[in-house]
mmCIF file of C-alpha atoms in Angstrom:
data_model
loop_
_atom_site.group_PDB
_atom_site.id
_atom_site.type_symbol
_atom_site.label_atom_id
_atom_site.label_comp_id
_atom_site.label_asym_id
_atom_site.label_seq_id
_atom_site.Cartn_x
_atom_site.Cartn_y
_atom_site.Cartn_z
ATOM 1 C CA UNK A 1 -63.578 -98.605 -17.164
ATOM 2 C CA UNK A 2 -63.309 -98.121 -13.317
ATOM 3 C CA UNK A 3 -59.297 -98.359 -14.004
ATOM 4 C CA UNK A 4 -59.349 -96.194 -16.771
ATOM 5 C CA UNK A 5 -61.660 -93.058 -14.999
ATOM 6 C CA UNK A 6 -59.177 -93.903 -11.752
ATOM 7 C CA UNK A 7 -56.605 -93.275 -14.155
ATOM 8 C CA UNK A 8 -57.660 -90.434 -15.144
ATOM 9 C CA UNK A 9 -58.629 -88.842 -11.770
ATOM 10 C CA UNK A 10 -55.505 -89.069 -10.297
ATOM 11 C CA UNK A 11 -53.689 -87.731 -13.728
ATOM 12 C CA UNK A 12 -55.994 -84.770 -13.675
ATOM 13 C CA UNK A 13 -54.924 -84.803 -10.272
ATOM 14 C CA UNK A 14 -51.404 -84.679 -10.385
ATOM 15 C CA UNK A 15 -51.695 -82.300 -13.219
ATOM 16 C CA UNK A 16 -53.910 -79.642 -10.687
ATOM 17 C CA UNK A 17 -51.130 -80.259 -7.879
ATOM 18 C CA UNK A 18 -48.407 -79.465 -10.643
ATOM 19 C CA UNK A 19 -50.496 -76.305 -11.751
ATOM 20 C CA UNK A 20 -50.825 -75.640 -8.346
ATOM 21 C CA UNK A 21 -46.705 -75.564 -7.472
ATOM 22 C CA UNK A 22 -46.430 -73.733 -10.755
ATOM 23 C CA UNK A 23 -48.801 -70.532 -10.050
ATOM 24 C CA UNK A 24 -47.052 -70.575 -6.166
ATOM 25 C CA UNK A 25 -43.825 -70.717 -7.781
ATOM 26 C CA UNK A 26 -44.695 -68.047 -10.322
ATOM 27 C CA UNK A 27 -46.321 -65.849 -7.343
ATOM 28 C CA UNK A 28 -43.268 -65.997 -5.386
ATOM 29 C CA UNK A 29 -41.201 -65.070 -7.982
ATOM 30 C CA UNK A 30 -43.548 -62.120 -8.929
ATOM 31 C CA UNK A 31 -43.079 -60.844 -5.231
ATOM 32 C CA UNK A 32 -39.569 -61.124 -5.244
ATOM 33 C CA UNK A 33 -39.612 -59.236 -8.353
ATOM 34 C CA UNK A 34 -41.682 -56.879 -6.771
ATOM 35 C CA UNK A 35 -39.680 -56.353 -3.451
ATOM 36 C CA UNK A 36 -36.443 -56.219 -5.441
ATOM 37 C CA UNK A 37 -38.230 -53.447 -7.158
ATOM 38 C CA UNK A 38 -39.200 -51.575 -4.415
ATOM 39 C CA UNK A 39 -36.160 -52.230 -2.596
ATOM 40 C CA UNK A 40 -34.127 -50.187 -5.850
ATOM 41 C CA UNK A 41 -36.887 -47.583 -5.961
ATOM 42 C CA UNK A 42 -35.950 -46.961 -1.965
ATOM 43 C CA UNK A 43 -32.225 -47.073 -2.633
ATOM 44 C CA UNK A 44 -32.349 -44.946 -5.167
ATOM 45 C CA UNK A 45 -34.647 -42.443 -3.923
ATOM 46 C CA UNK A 46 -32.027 -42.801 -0.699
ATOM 47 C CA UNK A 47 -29.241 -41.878 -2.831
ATOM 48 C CA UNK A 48 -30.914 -39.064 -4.661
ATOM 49 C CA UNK A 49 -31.877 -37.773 -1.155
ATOM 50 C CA UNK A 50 -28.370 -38.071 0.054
ATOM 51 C CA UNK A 51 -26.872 -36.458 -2.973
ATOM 52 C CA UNK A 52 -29.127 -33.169 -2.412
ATOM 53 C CA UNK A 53 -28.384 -33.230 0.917
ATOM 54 C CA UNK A 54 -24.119 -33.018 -0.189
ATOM 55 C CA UNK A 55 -24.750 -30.693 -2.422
ATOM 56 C CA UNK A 56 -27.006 -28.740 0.084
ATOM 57 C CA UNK A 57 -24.052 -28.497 2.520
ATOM 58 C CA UNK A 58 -21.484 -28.347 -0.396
ATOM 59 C CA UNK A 59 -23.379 -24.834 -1.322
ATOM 60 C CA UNK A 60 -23.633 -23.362 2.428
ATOM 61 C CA UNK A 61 -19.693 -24.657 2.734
ATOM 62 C CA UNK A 62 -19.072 -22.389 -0.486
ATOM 63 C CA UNK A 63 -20.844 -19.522 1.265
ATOM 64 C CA UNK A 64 -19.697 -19.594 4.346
ATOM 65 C CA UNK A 65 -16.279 -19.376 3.137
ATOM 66 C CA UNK A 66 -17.208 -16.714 0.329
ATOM 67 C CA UNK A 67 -18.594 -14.798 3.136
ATOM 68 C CA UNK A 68 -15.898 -15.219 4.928
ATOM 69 C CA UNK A 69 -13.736 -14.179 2.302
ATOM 70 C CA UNK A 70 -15.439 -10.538 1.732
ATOM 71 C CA UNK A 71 -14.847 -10.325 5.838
ATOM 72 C CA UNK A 72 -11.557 -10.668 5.797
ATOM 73 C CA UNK A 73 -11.173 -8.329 2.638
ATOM 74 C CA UNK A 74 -13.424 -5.935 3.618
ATOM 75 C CA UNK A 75 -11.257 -5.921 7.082
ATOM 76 C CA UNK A 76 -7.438 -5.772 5.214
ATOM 77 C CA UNK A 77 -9.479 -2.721 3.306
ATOM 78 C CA UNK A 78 -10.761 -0.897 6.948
ATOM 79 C CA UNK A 79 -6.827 -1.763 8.355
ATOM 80 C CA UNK A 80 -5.297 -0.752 4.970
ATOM 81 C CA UNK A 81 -7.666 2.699 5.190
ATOM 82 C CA UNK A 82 -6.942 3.067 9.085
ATOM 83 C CA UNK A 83 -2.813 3.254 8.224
ATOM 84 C CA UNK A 84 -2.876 5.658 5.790
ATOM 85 C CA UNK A 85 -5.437 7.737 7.542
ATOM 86 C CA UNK A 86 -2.670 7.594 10.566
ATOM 87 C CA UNK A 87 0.567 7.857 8.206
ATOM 88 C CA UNK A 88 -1.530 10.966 6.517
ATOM 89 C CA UNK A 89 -1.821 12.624 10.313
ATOM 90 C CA UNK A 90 1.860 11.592 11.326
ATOM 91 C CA UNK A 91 2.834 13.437 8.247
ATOM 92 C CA UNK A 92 0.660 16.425 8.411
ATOM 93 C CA UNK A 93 2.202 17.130 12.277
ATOM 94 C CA UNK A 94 5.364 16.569 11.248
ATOM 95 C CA UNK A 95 5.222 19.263 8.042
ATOM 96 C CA UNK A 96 3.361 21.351 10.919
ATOM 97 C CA UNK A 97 5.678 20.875 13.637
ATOM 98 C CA UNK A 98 9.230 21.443 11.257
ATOM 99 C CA UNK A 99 7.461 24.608 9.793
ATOM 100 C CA UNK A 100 6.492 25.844 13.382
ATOM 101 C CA UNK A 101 10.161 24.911 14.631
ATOM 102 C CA UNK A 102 12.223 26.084 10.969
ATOM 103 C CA UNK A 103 10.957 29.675 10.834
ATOM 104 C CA UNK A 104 7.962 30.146 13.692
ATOM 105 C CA UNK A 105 5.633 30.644 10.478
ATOM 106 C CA UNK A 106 1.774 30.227 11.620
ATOM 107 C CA UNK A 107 0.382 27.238 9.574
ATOM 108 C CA UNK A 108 -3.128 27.884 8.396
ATOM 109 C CA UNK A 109 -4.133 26.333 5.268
ATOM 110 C CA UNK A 110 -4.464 29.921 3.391
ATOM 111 C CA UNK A 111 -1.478 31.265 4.409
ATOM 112 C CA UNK A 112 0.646 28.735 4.341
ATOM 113 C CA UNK A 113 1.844 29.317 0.817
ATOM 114 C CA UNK A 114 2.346 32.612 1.097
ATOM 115 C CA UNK A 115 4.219 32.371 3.856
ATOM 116 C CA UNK A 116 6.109 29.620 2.591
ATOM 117 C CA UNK A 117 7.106 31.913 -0.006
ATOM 118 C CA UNK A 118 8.058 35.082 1.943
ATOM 119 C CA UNK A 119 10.315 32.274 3.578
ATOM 120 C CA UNK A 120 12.033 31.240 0.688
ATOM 121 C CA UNK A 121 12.156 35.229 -0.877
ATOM 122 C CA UNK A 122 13.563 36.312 2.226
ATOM 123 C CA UNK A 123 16.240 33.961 2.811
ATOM 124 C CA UNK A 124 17.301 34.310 -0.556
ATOM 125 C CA UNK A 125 17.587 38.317 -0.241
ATOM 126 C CA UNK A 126 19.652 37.976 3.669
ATOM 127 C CA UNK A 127 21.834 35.685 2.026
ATOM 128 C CA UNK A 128 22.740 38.039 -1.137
ATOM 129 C CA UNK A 129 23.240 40.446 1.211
ATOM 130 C CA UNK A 130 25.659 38.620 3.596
ATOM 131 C CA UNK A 131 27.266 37.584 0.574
ATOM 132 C CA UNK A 132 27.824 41.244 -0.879
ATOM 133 C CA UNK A 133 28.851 42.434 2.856
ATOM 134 C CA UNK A 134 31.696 39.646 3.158
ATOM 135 C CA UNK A 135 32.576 40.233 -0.516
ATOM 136 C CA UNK A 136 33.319 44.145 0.379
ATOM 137 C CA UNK A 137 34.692 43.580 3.385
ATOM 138 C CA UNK A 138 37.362 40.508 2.043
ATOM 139 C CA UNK A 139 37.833 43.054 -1.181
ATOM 140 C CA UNK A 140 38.859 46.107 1.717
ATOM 141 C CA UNK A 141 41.111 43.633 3.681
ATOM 142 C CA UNK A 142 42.962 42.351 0.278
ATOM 143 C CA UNK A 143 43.527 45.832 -1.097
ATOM 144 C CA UNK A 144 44.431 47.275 2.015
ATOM 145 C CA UNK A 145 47.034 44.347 3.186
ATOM 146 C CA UNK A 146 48.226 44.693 -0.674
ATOM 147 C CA UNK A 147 49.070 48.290 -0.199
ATOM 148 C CA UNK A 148 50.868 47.586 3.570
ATOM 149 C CA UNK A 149 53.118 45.027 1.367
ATOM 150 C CA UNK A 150 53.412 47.380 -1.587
ATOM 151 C CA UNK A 151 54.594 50.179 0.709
ATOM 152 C CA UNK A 152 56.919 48.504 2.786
ATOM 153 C CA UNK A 153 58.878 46.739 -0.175
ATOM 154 C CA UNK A 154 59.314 49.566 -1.911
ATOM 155 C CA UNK A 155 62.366 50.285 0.072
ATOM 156 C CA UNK A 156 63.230 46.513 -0.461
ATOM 157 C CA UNK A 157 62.751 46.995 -3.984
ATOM 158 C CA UNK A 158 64.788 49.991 -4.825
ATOM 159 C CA UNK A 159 67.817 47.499 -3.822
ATOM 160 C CA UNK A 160 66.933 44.437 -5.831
ATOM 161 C CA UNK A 161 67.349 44.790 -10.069
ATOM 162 C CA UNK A 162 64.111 45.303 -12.217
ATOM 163 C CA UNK A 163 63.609 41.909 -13.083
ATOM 164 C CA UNK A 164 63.920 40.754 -9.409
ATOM 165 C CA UNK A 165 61.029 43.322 -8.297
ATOM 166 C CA UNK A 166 58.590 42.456 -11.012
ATOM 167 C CA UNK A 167 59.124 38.996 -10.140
ATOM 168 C CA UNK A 168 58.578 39.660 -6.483
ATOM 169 C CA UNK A 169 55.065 42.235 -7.225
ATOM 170 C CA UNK A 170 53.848 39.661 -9.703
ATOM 171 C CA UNK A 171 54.039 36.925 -6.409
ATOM 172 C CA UNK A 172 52.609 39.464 -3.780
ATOM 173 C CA UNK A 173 49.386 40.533 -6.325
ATOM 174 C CA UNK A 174 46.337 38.316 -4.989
ATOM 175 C CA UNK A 175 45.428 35.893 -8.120
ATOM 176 C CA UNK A 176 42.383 35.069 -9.112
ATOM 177 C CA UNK A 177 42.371 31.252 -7.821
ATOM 178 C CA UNK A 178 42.623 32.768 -4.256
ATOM 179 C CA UNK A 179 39.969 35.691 -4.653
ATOM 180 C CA UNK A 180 37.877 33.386 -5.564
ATOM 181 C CA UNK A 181 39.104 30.456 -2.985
ATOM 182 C CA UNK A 182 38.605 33.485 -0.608
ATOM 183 C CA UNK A 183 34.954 34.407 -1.534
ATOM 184 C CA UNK A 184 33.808 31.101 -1.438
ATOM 185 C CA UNK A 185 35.169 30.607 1.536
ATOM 186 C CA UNK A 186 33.176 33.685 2.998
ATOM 187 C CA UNK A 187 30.161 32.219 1.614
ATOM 188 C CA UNK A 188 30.686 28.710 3.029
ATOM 189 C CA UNK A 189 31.269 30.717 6.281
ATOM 190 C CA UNK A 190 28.374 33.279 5.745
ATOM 191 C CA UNK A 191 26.116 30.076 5.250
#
């Protein structure tokens, strides 16, 4: 009986020191369970904080350089608005300066159509006139050099045989090619 209870001591033992190694083995593997837990939790909670933080800057990047975008159009607008302003003054002195120099108008914004058109109405009515002044003067010169002719080749004529002299008055009478050559050419000249 001594054998059998010494038996059994050390079997109960044995089975205690077994139990034992199991629940240390099953604790450790609960805490590595738990720190691998923790440790994903932290990683993850690291990558979620480093994602915000990319998108954070991602967003201020994006407005910085939207912001930077209305700059630079709002500046091509202020140069684009600055040239024509300029090209707008350039032109108005130079319409003010030509009409000064052309016809010593004054250039005031009421009177400047009027004037322009008293310009215009004017040089229209000198230039008729020059016109009808050359026209009567050329018309004097052709009918007087006509007669000269006619006078002094009537002598000529009285010698040469009626179809010779209407031949010859027919080429000394002005045609009306050259009147017309002639009064252009007055014109041109009157111009």
């Amino acid at each position: 009986t001594l054998r059998t209870e010494e038996r059994q001591r050390l079997a109960r033992e044995r089975r205690e020191e077994r139990e034992k190694q199991h629940a240390a083995k099953e604790t450790q593997i609960l805490e590595k369970e738990r720190k691998a837990k923790l440790q994903y939790e932290k990683q993850l909670e690291e990558r979620q904080r480093k994602l915000k933080e990319q998108k954070q800057k991602e967003e201020q990047r994006r407005a910085a350089v939207e912001e930077k975008r209305k700059q630079k159009i709002e500046e091509e607008k202020e140069r684009y608005e600055a040239a024509m302003h300029r090209t707008l003054e350039r032109n108005q002195r130079l319409e003010t300066r030509q009409k000064r120099w052309s016809w010593g108008g004054s250039v005031t914004p009421d009177s400047e159509s009027k004037t322009a058109l008293f310009y215009t109405a004017s040089k229209r009515s000198t230039s008729t006139a020059n016109l009808k002044q050359t026209e009567a003067v050329m018309n004097k010169q052709l009918s007087s050099s006509a007669a000269l002719l006619n006078a002094s080749d009537r002598t000529r004529r009285s010698q040469l045989s009626p179809l010779d002299s209407s031949v010859i008055s027919r080429l000394l009478a002005p045609t009306q090619a050259s009147l017309a050559r002639s009064k252009s050419a007055a014109t041109l000249s009157a111009d």
